[in-house]
């Protein structure tokens, strides 16, 4: 099954890094967050990925060229191509690198991949979120629901540290940025039927607005509730939080 990763945005809230590199290439413990995302899918047997490129897409191209072991001559020849397919045999990965426009919005990027998607169900995510969602169960839930699109619903992460205080005003527990246990938000991990592309008008369409709103209005939008780990890297503080987790010897997005 094809996994599409939207990796073309500007990442302005992480400008300390994204002035030089695209957000999906921001490093977490020695590798880009993009590779952490790919590894979280690979553990469930998914190994065919399409990276929808935009802002500073050549940097992502060069990263995968090097993983594929291409020589400089091959890199120079391919770098300007709009659609590149790479097989990275040592990692058992098939990576398609697709230019989807510098200023194209999320829906528009998908629309530009219509020929690549064909008539097959596909998975979709962004280049900045990590989770230990079971993608096999997500796919099964989508098939059982028989809807145009299924989203992984997650609990939001608290913006500030959570305090538990006893009756004498003693702090008995402190958790930095815990996941809350009330309410649900879009966790960014989708299973999508190609029919959803009909809901996308052009490059200026935001997938999370009119297309998903329309799917909900006609009862074609399903939610898969995920109670486990989920985190989105929006700011430098988020990057530090994720790095601290790995420095403590845990990689929660690769744990069941």
Short mmCIF file of C-alpha atoms in Angstrom, two decimals, residues 142-247:
data_model
loop_
_atom_site.label_atom_id
_atom_site.label_comp_id
_atom_site.label_asym_id
_atom_site.label_seq_id
_atom_site.Cartn_x
_atom_site.Cartn_y
_atom_site.Cartn_z
CA UNK A 142 -11.10 1.82 7.60
CA UNK A 143 -12.07 -1.20 5.54
CA UNK A 144 -14.69 -2.26 8.06
CA UNK A 145 -16.21 1.25 8.21
CA UNK A 146 -16.41 1.41 4.39
CA UNK A 147 -16.04 5.20 4.26
CA UNK A 148 -14.12 7.50 1.93
CA UNK A 149 -11.64 8.50 4.62
CA UNK A 150 -10.58 7.47 8.12
CA UNK A 151 -8.59 9.70 10.46
CA UNK A 152 -6.65 8.68 13.55
CA UNK A 153 -8.25 10.59 16.39
CA UNK A 154 -5.93 11.39 19.29
CA UNK A 155 -6.08 13.27 22.55
CA UNK A 156 -4.43 16.70 22.41
CA UNK A 157 -1.16 17.35 24.17
CA UNK A 158 -1.26 19.92 26.97
CA UNK A 159 0.56 23.12 26.04
CA UNK A 160 2.00 23.49 29.52
CA UNK A 161 3.13 21.08 32.22
CA UNK A 162 0.36 19.37 34.18
CA UNK A 163 0.33 19.71 37.97
CA UNK A 164 -1.50 17.51 40.45
CA UNK A 165 -1.93 19.31 43.77
CA UNK A 166 -3.19 17.86 47.05
CA UNK A 167 -5.40 19.60 49.61
CA UNK A 168 -2.35 21.14 51.31
CA UNK A 169 -1.18 22.66 48.01
CA UNK A 170 1.70 20.22 47.66
CA UNK A 171 2.54 19.24 44.09
CA UNK A 172 2.23 15.45 44.02
CA UNK A 173 2.84 14.96 40.32
CA UNK A 174 4.27 16.93 37.42
CA UNK A 175 4.24 15.94 33.77
CA UNK A 176 5.74 18.06 31.03
CA UNK A 177 3.38 18.27 28.03
CA UNK A 178 1.27 15.18 28.82
CA UNK A 179 -1.44 13.91 26.52
CA UNK A 180 -4.79 14.95 27.88
CA UNK A 181 -7.54 12.38 28.33
CA UNK A 182 -10.46 14.45 27.16
CA UNK A 183 -11.49 15.52 23.69
CA UNK A 184 -10.26 14.29 20.32
CA UNK A 185 -8.31 15.99 17.55
CA UNK A 186 -7.00 15.14 14.09
CA UNK A 187 -3.88 13.05 14.67
CA UNK A 188 -2.74 13.31 11.07
CA UNK A 189 -2.66 9.61 10.14
CA UNK A 190 -5.28 8.86 7.47
CA UNK A 191 -6.49 6.07 5.26
CA UNK A 192 -8.04 7.53 2.11
CA UNK A 193 -10.01 6.31 -0.87
CA UNK A 194 -9.15 7.91 -4.24
CA UNK A 195 -12.75 9.18 -4.40
CA UNK A 196 -11.63 11.93 -1.99
CA UNK A 197 -9.57 13.52 -4.77
CA UNK A 198 -12.86 14.52 -6.42
CA UNK A 199 -13.48 16.82 -3.45
CA UNK A 200 -10.26 18.75 -4.11
CA UNK A 201 -10.61 21.70 -6.47
CA UNK A 202 -7.06 22.90 -7.13
CA UNK A 203 -3.67 23.82 -5.63
CA UNK A 204 -5.31 26.25 -3.20
CA UNK A 205 -7.51 23.61 -1.57
CA UNK A 206 -6.69 22.72 2.03
CA UNK A 207 -7.43 19.01 2.49
CA UNK A 208 -8.42 19.55 6.13
CA UNK A 209 -11.08 22.11 5.20
CA UNK A 210 -13.60 21.66 2.36
CA UNK A 211 -12.77 18.04 1.40
CA UNK A 212 -12.92 16.62 4.92
CA UNK A 213 -15.87 18.84 5.86
CA UNK A 214 -17.77 17.55 2.83
CA UNK A 215 -16.90 13.94 3.68
CA UNK A 216 -18.26 14.48 7.19
CA UNK A 217 -21.44 16.09 5.84
CA UNK A 218 -22.25 13.03 3.72
CA UNK A 219 -21.30 10.50 6.42
CA UNK A 220 -18.13 9.34 4.66
CA UNK A 221 -15.63 10.30 7.38
CA UNK A 222 -14.64 7.70 10.00
CA UNK A 223 -12.52 8.07 13.16
CA UNK A 224 -10.08 5.51 14.53
CA UNK A 225 -9.48 6.35 18.19
CA UNK A 226 -5.89 6.05 19.36
CA UNK A 227 -5.16 6.24 23.09
CA UNK A 228 -1.39 5.72 22.83
CA UNK A 229 1.56 7.96 22.11
CA UNK A 230 1.15 10.89 19.72
CA UNK A 231 3.17 14.06 19.31
CA UNK A 232 3.54 16.76 16.67
CA UNK A 233 6.77 18.74 16.28
CA UNK A 234 5.71 22.34 15.73
CA UNK A 235 8.33 24.32 17.63
CA UNK A 236 11.92 24.10 18.83
CA UNK A 237 10.61 23.17 22.25
CA UNK A 238 8.80 20.19 20.69
CA UNK A 239 12.04 19.07 19.04
CA UNK A 240 13.82 19.22 22.39
CA UNK A 241 10.99 17.27 24.03
CA UNK A 242 11.26 14.44 21.47
CA UNK A 243 15.04 14.39 21.72
CA UNK A 244 14.85 14.18 25.52
CA UNK A 245 12.63 11.12 25.19
CA UNK A 246 15.18 9.35 23.02
CA UNK A 247 18.05 10.46 25.24
#
